[in-house]
């Protein structure tokens, strides 16, 4: 039987999360430690401790690591509530890229790697990165990977350059994608490696200046300069990086949808309040059809986005990979929610583009959502190919 009802205990937890974010986290949105390069580590740690005190830290993690092992549907409900503020997921340790990295490591890392690289991230003590995208190689097409690894039977040596690497500056757990060259010991091809961010071969060239500022430490340009790693640094099997990346990406792209849905709802609530109270031409602007239709379009979009997310989650909770459905969800939700944010700016009039309300920040931060974890066109390319295959 298909059932859309949210169980009472999950609804209560959702409300508790929303209250926590509104009461404890929203006040930090004007903290100077929320910089042009995202929240600083100091701010993140302060927020994490607030969530820890409320037992709301890393609730999605497997129970074996101290989390509650939430299902995908449960995540959808909780992350939507956390997303009311872009700092909510940072506090609760369910923001990108850590959330997707924890998921991947919980599936692929061996017990020693779990203790060294995953457990401290789950505990909120350190951050992680996923280093795949390159200026002259992997991007929409990860198969173009150009960062190179060699193996002499004892150590790997990695050389190459990456950019747009979220959280690079200050992260300790590094998941690095590089192309392993032909060697007599292991299969060649795209491979994942685990490294400590303090390795001298990891050089952060700079933090990029981007229009978003919701991700801790922003996005880095990174060079691997003869990065030497031991055999134990191999994550999963050699030559399988693209398969593991897919394992990470399907749920990770959905969790982006969940968090941004919460942010878009917040923008809508501010636009609705403005439409009720601001007057023009003798009545509240919300009573002009042009405005009420914008708010109605938002309501329709928010509802459709939630259903699309829930359906993909439901498939995954029933053991499906849901690659196709998560592609549909990611492309649809990112495009629709950005339109919602844009209409909210419009309803607010001139103040919509100012920091008088948080709508401007949501609009700016959300723009990148249409690009990361697969630009809309790349998802449509995959969906189109599947449609044509029949
Ligand atoms: C805020 C942000 C954070 C990010 N964080 C990380 C991170 O932590 N780690 C990491 O490895 N990467 C990260 N990325 C990189 C992200 O994964 C890439 O931006 C994305 O995969 C697209 O690659 P690209 O930027 O190289 O674009 P390109 O591959 O150069 O593509 C440019 C454009 O070409 C079009 N295009 C490409 N292929 C097709 C096609 N088949 N059909 C139609 N159109 C197409 C699309 O419109 C696309 O936007 C981040 C990006 C952003 C914006």
Coordinates of C-alpha atoms and ligand atoms in Angstrom, one line a residue:
X1 CA 0.0 0.0 0.0
X2 CA 1.3 3.5 -0.8
X3 CA 1.0 5.7 2.2
X4 CA 1.9 9.4 2.2
X5 CA 1.3 9.9 6.0
X6 CA 4.3 10.9 8.1
X7 CA 4.4 8.8 11.2
X8 CA 3.7 10.8 14.4
X9 CA 7.2 10.3 15.9
X10 CA 8.9 11.4 12.6
X11 CA 6.6 14.5 12.4
X12 CA 7.5 15.3 16.0
X13 CA 11.2 15.1 15.3
X14 CA 10.7 17.2 12.1
X15 CA 9.1 19.9 14.2
X16 CA 11.8 19.7 16.8
X17 CA 14.5 20.1 14.2
X18 CA 12.6 23.1 12.6
X19 CA 12.3 24.7 16.1
X20 CA 16.0 24.1 16.8
X21 CA 17.0 25.7 13.5
X22 CA 14.8 28.7 14.0
X23 CA 15.6 29.3 17.7
X24 CA 19.3 28.4 17.8
X25 CA 20.8 28.5 14.3
X26 CA 19.0 31.3 12.4
X27 CA 20.6 34.0 14.7
X28 CA 24.0 33.0 13.4
X29 CA 23.1 34.0 9.8
X30 CA 24.4 37.5 10.5
X31 CA 27.6 36.2 12.3
X32 CA 30.7 37.7 10.7
X33 CA 32.2 34.2 10.7
X34 CA 29.8 33.4 7.8
X35 CA 32.2 34.8 5.3
X36 CA 32.4 35.1 1.5
X37 CA 34.1 31.7 1.6
X38 CA 31.4 30.1 3.7
X39 CA 31.2 29.5 7.5
X40 CA 34.6 29.3 9.1
X41 CA 35.6 26.2 11.0
X42 CA 35.2 28.0 14.2
X43 CA 31.6 28.9 13.4
X44 CA 31.0 25.4 12.2
X45 CA 32.3 23.9 15.4
X46 CA 30.1 26.2 17.5
X47 CA 27.0 25.2 15.6
X48 CA 27.9 21.5 15.7
X49 CA 28.1 21.7 19.5
X50 CA 24.6 23.2 19.6
X51 CA 23.3 20.2 17.6
X52 CA 25.2 17.7 19.7
X53 CA 23.6 19.2 22.9
X54 CA 20.2 18.6 21.3
X55 CA 21.1 15.0 20.1
X56 CA 20.6 16.2 16.5
X57 CA 24.2 15.6 15.3
X58 CA 24.7 13.3 12.3
X59 CA 21.4 11.6 12.9
X60 CA 21.6 10.0 9.4
X61 CA 24.8 8.0 10.2
X62 CA 24.5 4.2 10.6
X63 CA 23.7 3.1 14.1
X64 CA 27.0 1.3 14.4
X65 CA 28.7 4.7 14.2
X66 CA 26.4 6.4 16.7
X67 CA 23.7 7.7 14.3
X68 CA 20.1 6.7 14.0
X69 CA 20.5 5.1 10.5
X70 CA 17.7 7.1 9.0
X71 CA 15.9 5.7 5.9
X72 CA 16.0 7.9 2.8
X73 CA 12.4 9.0 3.4
X74 CA 13.2 9.9 7.0
X75 CA 16.1 11.9 5.8
X76 CA 13.9 13.8 3.3
X77 CA 11.6 14.9 6.2
X78 CA 14.4 15.8 8.6
X79 CA 16.7 17.5 6.0
X80 CA 13.8 19.6 4.7
X81 CA 13.3 20.9 8.2
X82 CA 17.1 21.4 8.7
X83 CA 17.3 23.3 5.4
X84 CA 15.2 26.2 6.8
X85 CA 18.6 27.8 7.3
X86 CA 21.6 27.0 5.2
X87 CA 23.4 26.8 8.5
X88 CA 21.0 24.1 9.8
X89 CA 22.6 21.2 7.9
X90 CA 26.1 22.5 8.8
X91 CA 25.1 22.3 12.5
X92 CA 23.5 18.9 12.2
X93 CA 26.5 17.6 10.1
X94 CA 24.3 16.7 7.2
X95 CA 25.6 19.3 4.7
X96 CA 27.5 18.6 1.5
X97 CA 30.1 17.3 1.0
X98 CA 30.4 15.5 4.4
X99 CA 27.0 14.0 4.2
X100 CA 27.7 12.3 0.8
X101 CA 31.2 11.4 1.8
X102 CA 30.0 9.7 5.0
X103 CA 27.5 7.7 3.0
X104 CA 30.2 6.6 0.6
X105 CA 32.7 5.7 3.3
X106 CA 30.1 3.8 5.3
X107 CA 29.6 1.6 2.2
X108 CA 33.1 1.2 0.9
X109 CA 35.8 1.9 3.6
X110 CA 37.4 -1.0 5.4
X111 CA 37.3 -1.1 9.3
X112 CA 40.6 0.6 9.7
X113 CA 39.6 3.4 7.3
X114 CA 36.3 3.7 9.1
X115 CA 38.1 4.4 12.3
X116 CA 40.7 6.8 10.9
X117 CA 38.8 8.7 8.2
X118 CA 35.0 8.2 8.8
X119 CA 34.4 8.1 12.6
X120 CA 35.9 11.6 13.3
X121 CA 33.7 13.1 10.5
X122 CA 30.6 11.4 11.9
X123 CA 31.5 12.7 15.4
X124 CA 31.7 16.2 13.9
X125 CA 35.4 16.6 14.9
X126 CA 36.7 16.9 11.3
X127 CA 35.5 17.6 7.8
X128 CA 35.9 15.7 4.5
X129 CA 36.3 16.5 0.8
X130 CA 35.5 14.6 -2.4
X131 CA 38.1 15.7 -5.0
X132 CA 37.0 14.8 -8.5
X133 CA 36.5 17.9 -10.7
X134 CA 39.4 19.2 -12.7
X135 CA 40.1 22.3 -14.8
X136 CA 41.3 20.3 -17.7
X137 CA 39.8 16.9 -17.1
X138 CA 36.9 15.4 -15.1
X139 CA 33.7 17.6 -14.8
X140 CA 30.3 16.7 -16.2
X141 CA 32.2 13.8 -17.8
X142 CA 34.2 12.1 -15.0
X143 CA 35.7 9.7 -17.5
X144 CA 37.9 12.6 -18.7
X145 CA 39.8 12.2 -15.4
X146 CA 43.4 13.4 -15.8
X147 CA 44.9 13.3 -12.3
X148 CA 47.4 10.4 -12.5
X149 CA 48.4 7.8 -9.9
X150 CA 51.2 5.3 -10.2
X151 CA 51.8 2.2 -8.0
X152 CA 55.2 0.5 -7.3
X153 CA 53.7 -2.3 -5.2
X154 CA 54.2 -0.4 -2.0
X155 CA 53.2 3.2 -2.5
X156 CA 50.9 5.3 -4.7
X157 CA 52.2 8.6 -6.2
X158 CA 49.5 11.0 -7.3
X159 CA 49.9 14.1 -9.4
X160 CA 47.3 16.5 -10.8
X161 CA 45.1 19.5 -10.3
X162 CA 41.5 19.8 -9.1
X163 CA 39.1 22.8 -8.6
X164 CA 35.7 23.5 -7.1
X165 CA 36.7 21.2 -4.2
X166 CA 34.2 22.1 -1.5
X167 CA 35.7 22.5 2.0
X168 CA 39.3 21.8 0.8
X169 CA 40.8 24.3 3.2
X170 CA 41.0 22.7 6.6
X171 CA 39.5 19.3 5.8
X172 CA 41.3 16.3 7.2
X173 CA 39.5 13.4 5.4
X174 CA 40.3 13.5 1.7
X175 CA 38.7 11.2 -0.9
X176 CA 40.7 11.7 -4.1
X177 CA 39.9 10.4 -7.6
X178 CA 42.8 9.6 -9.8
X179 CA 43.5 7.4 -12.8
X180 CA 45.7 4.5 -11.8
X181 CA 48.3 3.8 -14.5
X182 CA 48.9 0.2 -15.7
X183 CA 51.0 -1.7 -13.1
X184 CA 51.7 -5.4 -12.4
X185 CA 49.9 -5.3 -9.0
X186 CA 46.4 -3.8 -9.3
X187 CA 43.8 -3.1 -12.0
X188 CA 44.3 0.3 -13.8
X189 CA 41.7 3.0 -14.3
X190 CA 39.8 5.6 -12.2
X191 CA 40.5 4.8 -8.5
X192 CA 39.6 6.4 -5.2
X193 CA 42.2 7.1 -2.5
X194 CA 41.9 8.2 1.1
X195 CA 44.4 10.7 2.4
X196 CA 44.9 13.0 5.4
X197 CA 44.6 16.7 4.5
X198 CA 47.9 17.4 6.3
X199 CA 49.9 15.3 3.7
X200 CA 52.6 17.6 2.3
X201 CA 51.7 16.5 -1.3
X202 CA 48.3 18.2 -1.0
X203 CA 48.7 21.8 -1.9
X204 CA 45.8 24.2 -1.6
X205 CA 46.6 26.8 -4.2
X206 CA 43.7 29.1 -3.3
X207 CA 40.0 29.4 -2.3
X208 CA 37.9 30.5 -5.2
X209 CA 35.6 33.5 -5.1
X210 CA 32.2 32.2 -5.8
X211 CA 28.6 33.6 -5.6
X212 CA 27.5 31.1 -2.9
X213 CA 28.7 31.1 0.7
X214 CA 26.8 28.3 2.4
X215 CA 29.6 25.6 2.3
X216 CA 32.2 25.5 5.1
X217 CA 35.5 26.9 3.8
X218 CA 34.2 27.5 0.3
X219 CA 35.6 25.8 -2.8
X220 CA 39.4 25.2 -3.4
X221 CA 41.8 24.9 -6.2
X222 CA 44.1 22.0 -5.2
X223 CA 47.3 20.5 -6.6
X224 CA 48.6 17.0 -5.8
X225 CA 52.3 17.4 -6.0
X226 CA 53.9 13.9 -5.8
X227 CA 51.4 12.9 -3.1
X228 CA 52.7 9.6 -1.8
X229 CA 50.2 7.3 -0.1
X230 CA 50.6 3.8 1.2
X231 CA 48.7 0.7 -0.2
X232 CA 46.2 1.1 2.7
X233 CA 45.1 4.4 1.1
X234 CA 43.2 2.5 -1.6
X235 CA 39.4 3.0 -1.1
X236 CA 37.5 0.0 -2.3
X237 CA 38.8 -1.7 -5.4
X238 CA 41.2 -0.2 -7.9
X239 CA 39.7 0.9 -11.2
X240 CA 36.2 1.2 -9.7
X241 CA 36.0 4.9 -8.9
X242 CA 33.3 5.8 -11.3
X243 CA 31.0 3.0 -9.9
X244 CA 31.7 4.3 -6.4
X245 CA 31.0 7.9 -7.5
X246 CA 27.6 6.8 -8.8
X247 CA 27.0 5.0 -5.4
X248 CA 27.6 8.4 -3.7
X249 CA 25.9 10.6 -6.2
X250 CA 22.4 9.2 -6.4
X251 CA 21.6 9.7 -2.7
X252 CA 23.8 12.9 -2.5
X253 CA 21.9 14.6 -5.2
X254 CA 18.6 13.9 -3.5
X255 CA 19.8 15.2 -0.1
X256 CA 20.7 18.5 -1.9
X257 CA 17.1 18.6 -3.1
X258 CA 15.8 18.0 0.5
X259 CA 17.9 20.8 2.0
X260 CA 17.1 23.3 -0.7
X261 CA 13.4 22.5 -0.4
X262 CA 13.5 23.7 3.2
X263 CA 15.3 26.9 2.1
X264 CA 12.8 27.6 -0.6
X265 CA 9.9 27.1 1.8
X266 CA 11.5 29.7 4.1
X267 CA 11.8 32.2 1.1
X268 CA 8.2 31.5 0.3
X269 CA 7.1 32.2 3.9
X270 CA 8.9 35.6 3.8
X271 CA 7.3 36.4 0.4
X272 CA 3.8 35.5 1.7
X273 CA 4.2 37.7 4.8
X274 CA 5.3 40.6 2.6
X275 CA 2.4 40.0 0.2
X276 CA 0.0 40.2 3.1
X277 CA 1.4 43.4 4.6
X278 CA 2.9 45.5 1.8
X279 CA 0.3 47.6 0.0
X280 CA 0.2 49.1 -3.5
X281 CA -2.7 50.6 -5.5
X282 CA -5.1 50.5 -2.6
X283 CA -4.7 47.0 -1.3
X284 CA -2.1 44.4 -0.1
X285 CA 0.0 43.4 -3.0
X286 CA -1.0 39.7 -2.4
X287 CA -4.5 40.7 -3.5
X288 CA -3.2 41.6 -7.0
X289 CA -3.5 38.5 -9.1
X290 CA 0.0 39.0 -10.5
X291 CA 1.4 38.5 -7.0
X292 CA -1.0 35.8 -5.8
X293 CA -0.2 33.7 -8.9
X294 CA 3.5 33.9 -8.2
X295 CA 2.8 32.6 -4.7
X296 CA 0.5 29.9 -6.0
X297 CA 3.1 28.8 -8.6
X298 CA 5.6 28.6 -5.7
X299 CA 3.2 26.5 -3.6
X300 CA 2.6 24.1 -6.6
X301 CA 6.4 23.8 -7.2
X302 CA 7.2 23.1 -3.5
X303 CA 4.5 20.4 -3.4
X304 CA 5.7 18.8 -6.7
X305 CA 9.3 18.9 -5.6
X306 CA 8.5 17.2 -2.3
X307 CA 6.6 14.4 -4.0
X308 CA 9.4 13.9 -6.5
X309 CA 12.0 13.6 -3.8
X310 CA 9.8 11.3 -1.7
X311 CA 9.2 9.0 -4.6
X312 CA 12.9 8.6 -5.4
X313 CA 13.6 8.0 -1.7
X314 CA 10.8 5.4 -1.5
X315 CA 12.4 3.5 -4.4
X316 CA 15.8 3.6 -2.7
X317 CA 14.3 2.5 0.6
X318 CA 12.9 -0.5 -1.3
X319 CA 16.3 -1.5 -2.5
X320 CA 16.3 0.2 -5.9
X321 CA 19.3 2.3 -7.1
X322 CA 16.8 4.9 -8.5
X323 CA 19.5 6.4 -10.7
X324 CA 16.9 7.5 -13.3
X325 CA 14.4 8.8 -10.8
X326 CA 17.1 10.7 -8.8
X327 CA 18.3 12.3 -12.1
X328 CA 14.7 13.3 -12.8
X329 CA 14.4 14.7 -9.2
X330 CA 17.7 16.5 -9.3
X331 CA 17.1 18.3 -12.6
X332 CA 13.4 19.1 -11.8
X333 CA 13.9 20.2 -8.2
X334 CA 16.9 22.3 -8.8
X335 CA 15.3 24.2 -11.7
X336 CA 11.9 24.6 -9.9
X337 CA 13.3 25.7 -6.6
X338 CA 15.5 28.3 -8.3
X339 CA 12.3 29.7 -9.9
X340 CA 10.6 29.7 -6.5
X341 CA 13.5 31.7 -5.0
X342 CA 13.4 34.1 -8.0
X343 CA 9.7 34.7 -7.7
X344 CA 10.2 35.4 -3.9
X345 CA 12.8 38.1 -4.8
X346 CA 10.2 39.5 -7.2
X347 CA 7.4 39.6 -4.7
X348 CA 9.7 41.4 -2.2
X349 CA 10.3 44.2 -4.8
X350 CA 13.5 46.1 -4.3
X351 CA 14.4 44.8 -0.9
X352 CA 14.4 41.3 -2.5
X353 CA 17.9 41.9 -3.7
X354 CA 19.1 43.3 -0.4
X355 CA 20.1 41.5 2.8
X356 CA 17.1 43.0 4.6
X357 CA 15.8 39.5 4.3
X358 CA 17.5 36.1 3.9
X359 CA 15.8 35.6 0.5
X360 CA 18.7 37.2 -1.3
X361 CA 21.2 34.8 0.3
X362 CA 19.0 31.8 -0.5
X363 CA 18.7 32.9 -4.1
X364 CA 22.4 33.4 -4.5
X365 CA 23.4 30.2 -2.6
X366 CA 20.9 28.1 -4.5
X367 CA 22.2 29.0 -8.0
X368 CA 25.0 26.5 -7.9
X369 CA 22.5 23.7 -7.1
X370 CA 21.7 23.6 -10.8
X371 CA 25.4 22.8 -11.5
X372 CA 26.8 20.5 -8.8
X373 CA 26.1 16.8 -8.6
X374 CA 25.3 17.0 -12.3
X375 CA 24.3 20.1 -14.2
X376 CA 20.6 20.0 -15.4
X377 CA 21.6 19.4 -19.0
X378 CA 23.7 16.4 -18.0
X379 CA 20.8 14.8 -16.2
X380 CA 18.6 15.5 -19.1
X381 CA 21.2 13.9 -21.4
X382 CA 21.1 10.8 -19.3
X383 CA 17.3 10.8 -19.0
X384 CA 17.0 11.4 -22.8
X385 CA 19.4 8.4 -23.6
X386 CA 17.3 6.2 -21.4
X387 CA 14.1 7.3 -23.0
X388 CA 15.5 6.6 -26.5
X389 CA 16.7 3.2 -25.4
X390 CA 13.1 2.4 -24.5
Ligands
LIG1 C1 29.3 25.1 -5.6 C2 30.0 23.9 -6.2 C3 30.6 23.0 -5.4 C4 31.3 21.9 -6.0 N1 31.9 21.0 -5.2 C5 32.6 20.0 -5.7 C6 33.4 19.1 -4.9 O1 33.4 19.2 -3.7 N2 34.1 18.1 -5.5 C7 34.2 18.0 -6.9 O2 34.9 17.1 -7.3 N3 33.5 18.8 -7.7 C8 32.7 19.8 -7.1 N4 32.0 20.7 -7.9 C9 32.1 20.5 -9.4 C10 30.9 20.0 -10.0 O3 30.7 18.7 -9.8 C11 31.0 20.4 -11.5 O4 30.8 21.8 -11.6 C12 30.0 19.7 -12.4 O5 30.2 18.3 -12.4 C13 30.1 20.2 -13.8 O6 31.4 20.1 -14.3 P1 32.1 21.4 -14.9 O7 31.9 22.5 -13.9 O8 33.5 21.0 -15.2 O9 31.3 21.7 -16.2 P2 31.5 21.2 -17.6 O10 31.7 19.7 -17.6 O11 32.6 22.1 -18.2 O12 30.2 21.6 -18.3 C14 29.7 22.9 -18.6 C15 28.3 22.9 -19.1 O13 28.2 22.1 -20.3 C16 26.9 21.6 -20.4 N5 27.1 20.1 -20.6 C17 28.0 19.3 -20.3 N6 27.8 18.0 -20.7 C18 26.6 18.1 -21.4 C19 25.8 17.1 -22.0 N7 26.1 15.8 -22.1 N8 24.6 17.6 -22.6 C20 24.3 18.9 -22.5 N9 25.0 19.8 -21.9 C21 26.1 19.4 -21.3 C22 26.2 21.9 -19.1 O14 25.3 23.0 -19.2 C23 27.3 22.2 -18.1 O15 26.9 23.1 -17.1 C24 31.3 21.7 -7.4 C25 30.7 22.7 -8.2 C26 30.0 23.8 -7.7 C27 29.4 24.8 -8.6

